[in-house]
Short mmCIF file of N, CA and C in Angstrom, two decimals:
data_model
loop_
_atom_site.label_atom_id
_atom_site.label_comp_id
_atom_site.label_asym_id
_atom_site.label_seq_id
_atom_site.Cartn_x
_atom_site.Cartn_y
_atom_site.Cartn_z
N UNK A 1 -47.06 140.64 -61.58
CA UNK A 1 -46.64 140.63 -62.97
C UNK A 1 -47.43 139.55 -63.71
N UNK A 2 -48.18 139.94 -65.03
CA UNK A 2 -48.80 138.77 -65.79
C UNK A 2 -47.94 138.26 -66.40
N UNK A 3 -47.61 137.26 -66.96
CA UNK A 3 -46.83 136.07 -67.74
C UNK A 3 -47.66 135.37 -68.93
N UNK A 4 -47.44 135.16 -70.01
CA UNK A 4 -47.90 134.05 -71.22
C UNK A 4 -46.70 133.37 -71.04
N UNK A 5 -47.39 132.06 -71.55
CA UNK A 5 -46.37 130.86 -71.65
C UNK A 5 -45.64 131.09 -73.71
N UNK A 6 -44.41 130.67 -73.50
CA UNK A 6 -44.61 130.67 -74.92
C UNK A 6 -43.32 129.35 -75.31
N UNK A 7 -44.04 128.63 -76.21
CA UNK A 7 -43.13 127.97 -76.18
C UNK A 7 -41.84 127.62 -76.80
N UNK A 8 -40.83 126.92 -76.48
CA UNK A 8 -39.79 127.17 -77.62
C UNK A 8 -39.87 125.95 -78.78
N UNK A 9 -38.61 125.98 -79.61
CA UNK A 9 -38.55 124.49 -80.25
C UNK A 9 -37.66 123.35 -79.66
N UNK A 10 -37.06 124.07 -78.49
CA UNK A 10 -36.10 123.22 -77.77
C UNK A 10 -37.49 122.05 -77.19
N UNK A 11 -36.84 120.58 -77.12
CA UNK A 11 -38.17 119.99 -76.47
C UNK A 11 -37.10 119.13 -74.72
N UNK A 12 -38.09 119.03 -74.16
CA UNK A 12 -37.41 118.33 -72.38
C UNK A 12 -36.72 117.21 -72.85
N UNK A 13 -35.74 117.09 -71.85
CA UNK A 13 -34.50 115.55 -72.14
C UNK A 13 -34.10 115.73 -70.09
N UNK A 14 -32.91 114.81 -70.41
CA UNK A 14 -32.37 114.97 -69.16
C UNK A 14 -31.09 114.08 -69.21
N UNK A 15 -30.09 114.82 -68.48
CA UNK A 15 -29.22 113.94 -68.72
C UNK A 15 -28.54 112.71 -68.68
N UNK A 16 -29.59 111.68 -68.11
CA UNK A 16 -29.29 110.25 -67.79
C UNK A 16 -30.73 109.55 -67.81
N UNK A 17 -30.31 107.98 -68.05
CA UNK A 17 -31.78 107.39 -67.68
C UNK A 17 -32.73 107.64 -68.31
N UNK A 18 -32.39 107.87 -69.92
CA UNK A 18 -33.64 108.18 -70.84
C UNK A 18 -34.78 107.45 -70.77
N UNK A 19 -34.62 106.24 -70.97
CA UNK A 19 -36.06 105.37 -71.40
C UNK A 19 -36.32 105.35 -69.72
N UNK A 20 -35.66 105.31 -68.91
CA UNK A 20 -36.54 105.20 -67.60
C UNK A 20 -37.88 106.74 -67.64
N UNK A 21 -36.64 107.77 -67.36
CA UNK A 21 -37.73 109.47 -67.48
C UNK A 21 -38.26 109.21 -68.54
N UNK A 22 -38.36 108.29 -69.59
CA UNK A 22 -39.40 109.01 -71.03
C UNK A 22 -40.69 107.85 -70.40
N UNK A 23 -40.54 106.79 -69.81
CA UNK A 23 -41.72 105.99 -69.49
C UNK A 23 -42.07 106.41 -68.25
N UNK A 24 -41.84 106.83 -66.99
CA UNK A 24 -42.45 106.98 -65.88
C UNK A 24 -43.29 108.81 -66.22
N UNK A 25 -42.59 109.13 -67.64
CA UNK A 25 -43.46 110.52 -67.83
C UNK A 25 -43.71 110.61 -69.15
N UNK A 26 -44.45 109.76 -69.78
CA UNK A 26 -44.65 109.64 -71.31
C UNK A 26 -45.43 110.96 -71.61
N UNK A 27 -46.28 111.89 -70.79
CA UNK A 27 -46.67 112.85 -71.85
C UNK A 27 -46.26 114.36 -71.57
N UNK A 28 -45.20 114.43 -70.54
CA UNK A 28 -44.37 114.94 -70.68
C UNK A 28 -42.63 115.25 -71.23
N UNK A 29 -42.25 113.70 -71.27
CA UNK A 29 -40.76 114.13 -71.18
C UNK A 29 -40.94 114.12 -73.40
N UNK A 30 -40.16 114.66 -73.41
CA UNK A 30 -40.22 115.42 -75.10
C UNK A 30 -41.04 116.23 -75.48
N UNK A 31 -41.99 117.15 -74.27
CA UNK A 31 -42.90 118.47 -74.46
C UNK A 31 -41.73 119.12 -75.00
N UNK A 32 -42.26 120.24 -75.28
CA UNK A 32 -41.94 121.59 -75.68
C UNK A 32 -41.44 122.42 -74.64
N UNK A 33 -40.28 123.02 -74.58
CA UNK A 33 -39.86 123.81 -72.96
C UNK A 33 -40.76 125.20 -73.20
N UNK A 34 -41.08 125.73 -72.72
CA UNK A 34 -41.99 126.95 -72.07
C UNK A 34 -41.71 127.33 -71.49
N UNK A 35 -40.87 129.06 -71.64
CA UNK A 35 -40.67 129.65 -70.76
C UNK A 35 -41.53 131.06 -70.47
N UNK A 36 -42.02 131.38 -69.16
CA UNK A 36 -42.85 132.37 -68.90
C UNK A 36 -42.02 133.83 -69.22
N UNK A 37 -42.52 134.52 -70.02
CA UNK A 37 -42.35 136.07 -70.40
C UNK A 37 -43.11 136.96 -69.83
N UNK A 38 -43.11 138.22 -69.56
CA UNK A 38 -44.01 139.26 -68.78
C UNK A 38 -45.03 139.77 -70.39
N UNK A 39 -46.12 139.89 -69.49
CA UNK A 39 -47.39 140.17 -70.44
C UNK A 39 -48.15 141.04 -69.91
N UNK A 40 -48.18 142.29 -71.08
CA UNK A 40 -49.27 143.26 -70.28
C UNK A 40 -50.79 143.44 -70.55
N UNK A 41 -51.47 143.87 -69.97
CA UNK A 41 -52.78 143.83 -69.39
C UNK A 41 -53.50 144.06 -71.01
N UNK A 42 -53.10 143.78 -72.49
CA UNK A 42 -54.01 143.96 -73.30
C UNK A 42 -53.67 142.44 -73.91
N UNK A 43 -52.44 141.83 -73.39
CA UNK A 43 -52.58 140.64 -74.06
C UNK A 43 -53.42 139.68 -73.38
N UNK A 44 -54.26 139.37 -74.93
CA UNK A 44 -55.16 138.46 -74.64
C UNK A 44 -54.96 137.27 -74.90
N UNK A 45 -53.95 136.68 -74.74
CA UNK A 45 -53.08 134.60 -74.60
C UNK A 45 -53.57 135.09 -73.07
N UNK A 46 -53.47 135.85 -72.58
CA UNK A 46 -53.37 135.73 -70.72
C UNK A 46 -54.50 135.57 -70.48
N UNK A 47 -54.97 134.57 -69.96
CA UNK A 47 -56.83 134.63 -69.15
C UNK A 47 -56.41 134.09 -67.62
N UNK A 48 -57.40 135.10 -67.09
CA UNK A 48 -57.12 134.76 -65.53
C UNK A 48 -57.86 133.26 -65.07
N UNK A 49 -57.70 132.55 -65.96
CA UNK A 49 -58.56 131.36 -65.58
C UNK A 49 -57.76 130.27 -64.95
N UNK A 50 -58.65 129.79 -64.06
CA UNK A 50 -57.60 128.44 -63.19
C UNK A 50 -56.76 127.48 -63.96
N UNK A 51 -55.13 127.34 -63.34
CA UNK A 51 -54.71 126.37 -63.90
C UNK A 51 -54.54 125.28 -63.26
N UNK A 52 -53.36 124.37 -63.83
CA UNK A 52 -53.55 122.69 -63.15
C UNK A 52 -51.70 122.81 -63.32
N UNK A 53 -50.73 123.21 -62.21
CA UNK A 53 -49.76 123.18 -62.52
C UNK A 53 -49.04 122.35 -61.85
N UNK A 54 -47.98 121.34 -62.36
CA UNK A 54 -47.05 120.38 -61.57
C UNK A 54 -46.23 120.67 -61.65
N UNK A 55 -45.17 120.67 -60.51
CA UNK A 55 -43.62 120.65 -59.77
C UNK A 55 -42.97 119.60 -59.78
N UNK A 56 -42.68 118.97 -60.45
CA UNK A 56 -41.57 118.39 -60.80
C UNK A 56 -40.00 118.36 -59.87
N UNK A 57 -39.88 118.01 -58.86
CA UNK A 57 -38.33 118.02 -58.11
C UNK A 57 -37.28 116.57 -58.44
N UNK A 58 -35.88 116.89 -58.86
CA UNK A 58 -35.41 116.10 -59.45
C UNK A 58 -34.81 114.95 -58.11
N UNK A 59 -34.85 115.02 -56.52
CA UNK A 59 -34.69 114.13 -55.70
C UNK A 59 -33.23 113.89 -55.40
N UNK A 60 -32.23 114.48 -55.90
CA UNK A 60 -31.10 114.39 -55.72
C UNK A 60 -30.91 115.03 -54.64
N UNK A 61 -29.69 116.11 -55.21
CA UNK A 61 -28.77 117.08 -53.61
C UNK A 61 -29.72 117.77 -53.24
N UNK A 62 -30.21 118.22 -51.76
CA UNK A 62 -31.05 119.26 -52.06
C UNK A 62 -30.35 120.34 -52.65
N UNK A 63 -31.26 121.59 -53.30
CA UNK A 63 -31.47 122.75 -53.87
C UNK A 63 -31.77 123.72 -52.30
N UNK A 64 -30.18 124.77 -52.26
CA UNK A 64 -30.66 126.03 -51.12
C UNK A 64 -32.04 126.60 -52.24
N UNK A 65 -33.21 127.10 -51.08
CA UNK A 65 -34.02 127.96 -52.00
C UNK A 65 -34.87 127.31 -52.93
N UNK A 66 -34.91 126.10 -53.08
CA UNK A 66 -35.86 125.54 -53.74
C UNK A 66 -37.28 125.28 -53.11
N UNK A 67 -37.47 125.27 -52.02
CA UNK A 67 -38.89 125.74 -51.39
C UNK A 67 -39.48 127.28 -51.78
N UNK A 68 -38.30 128.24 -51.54
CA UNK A 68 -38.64 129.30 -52.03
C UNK A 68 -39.41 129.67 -53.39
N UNK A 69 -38.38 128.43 -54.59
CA UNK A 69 -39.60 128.36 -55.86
C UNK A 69 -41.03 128.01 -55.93
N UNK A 70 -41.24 127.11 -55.64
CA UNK A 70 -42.32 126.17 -55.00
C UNK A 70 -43.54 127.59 -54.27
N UNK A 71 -43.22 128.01 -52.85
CA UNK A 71 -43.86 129.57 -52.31
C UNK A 71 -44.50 130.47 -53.62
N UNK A 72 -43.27 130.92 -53.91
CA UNK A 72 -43.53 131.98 -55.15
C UNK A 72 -44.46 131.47 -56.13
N UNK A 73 -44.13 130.32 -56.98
CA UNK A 73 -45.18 129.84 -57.98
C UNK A 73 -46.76 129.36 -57.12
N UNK A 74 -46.87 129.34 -56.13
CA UNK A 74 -48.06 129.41 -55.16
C UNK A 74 -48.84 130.48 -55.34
N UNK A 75 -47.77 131.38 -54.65
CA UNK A 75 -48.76 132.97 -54.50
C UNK A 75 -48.86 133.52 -56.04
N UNK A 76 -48.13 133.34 -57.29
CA UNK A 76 -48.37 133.92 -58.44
C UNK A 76 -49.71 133.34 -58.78
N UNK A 77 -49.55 132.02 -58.67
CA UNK A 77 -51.27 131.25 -58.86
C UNK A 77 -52.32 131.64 -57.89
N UNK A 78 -52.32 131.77 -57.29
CA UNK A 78 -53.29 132.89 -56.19
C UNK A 78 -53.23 133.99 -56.67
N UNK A 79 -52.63 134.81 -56.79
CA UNK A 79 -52.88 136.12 -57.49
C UNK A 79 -53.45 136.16 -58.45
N UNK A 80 -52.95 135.29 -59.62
CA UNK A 80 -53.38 136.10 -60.84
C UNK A 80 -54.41 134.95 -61.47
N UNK A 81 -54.23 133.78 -60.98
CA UNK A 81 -55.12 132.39 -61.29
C UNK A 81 -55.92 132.09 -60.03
N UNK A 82 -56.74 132.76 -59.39
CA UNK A 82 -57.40 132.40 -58.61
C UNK A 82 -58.21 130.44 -58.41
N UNK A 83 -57.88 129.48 -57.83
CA UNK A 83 -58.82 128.37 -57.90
C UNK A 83 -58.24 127.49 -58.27
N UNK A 84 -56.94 127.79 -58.99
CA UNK A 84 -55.76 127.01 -59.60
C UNK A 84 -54.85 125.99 -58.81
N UNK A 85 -54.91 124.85 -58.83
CA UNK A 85 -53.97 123.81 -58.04
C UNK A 85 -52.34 123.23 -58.78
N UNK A 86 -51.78 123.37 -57.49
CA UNK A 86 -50.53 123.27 -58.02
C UNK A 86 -50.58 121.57 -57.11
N UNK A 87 -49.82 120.79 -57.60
CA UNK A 87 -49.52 119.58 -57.53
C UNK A 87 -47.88 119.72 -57.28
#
């Protein structure tokens, strides 16, 4: 399945420990949330070109199945982003 990113006007927070998360991630934490939508083969926002994507895990309880996310967003970047590193 192809995906475009699109973004919303909601922007990232979290619920504790603001100024700690807004300084250990200054050019992320107050992005724009982006959520992936399905995109078909004439939209052109989609280029199969390599990306640079980071995982983010919040370190608390573990998550059942949260490796499983991690897998999946792997092989989607292999598929459809060939060369693309996930961090």
């Amino acid at each position: 399945v192809r995906v475009r990113a699109e973004p919303a006007q909601e922007r990232t927070t979290c619920v504790s420990h603001e100024d700690l998360i807004a300084s250990a991630f200054p050019t992320l934490y107050g992005s724009p949330v982006v959520s992936l939508v399905p995109a078909d083969e004439t939209d052109t926002s989609v280029a199969p070109r390599p990306l640079r994507v980071g995982c983010v895990l919040s370190g608390g309880t573990p998550a059942a199945g949260g490796h499983n996310c991690i897998c999946g967003l792997f092989d989607h970047l292999e598929a459809f982003h060939p060369g693309s590193t996930l961090l």
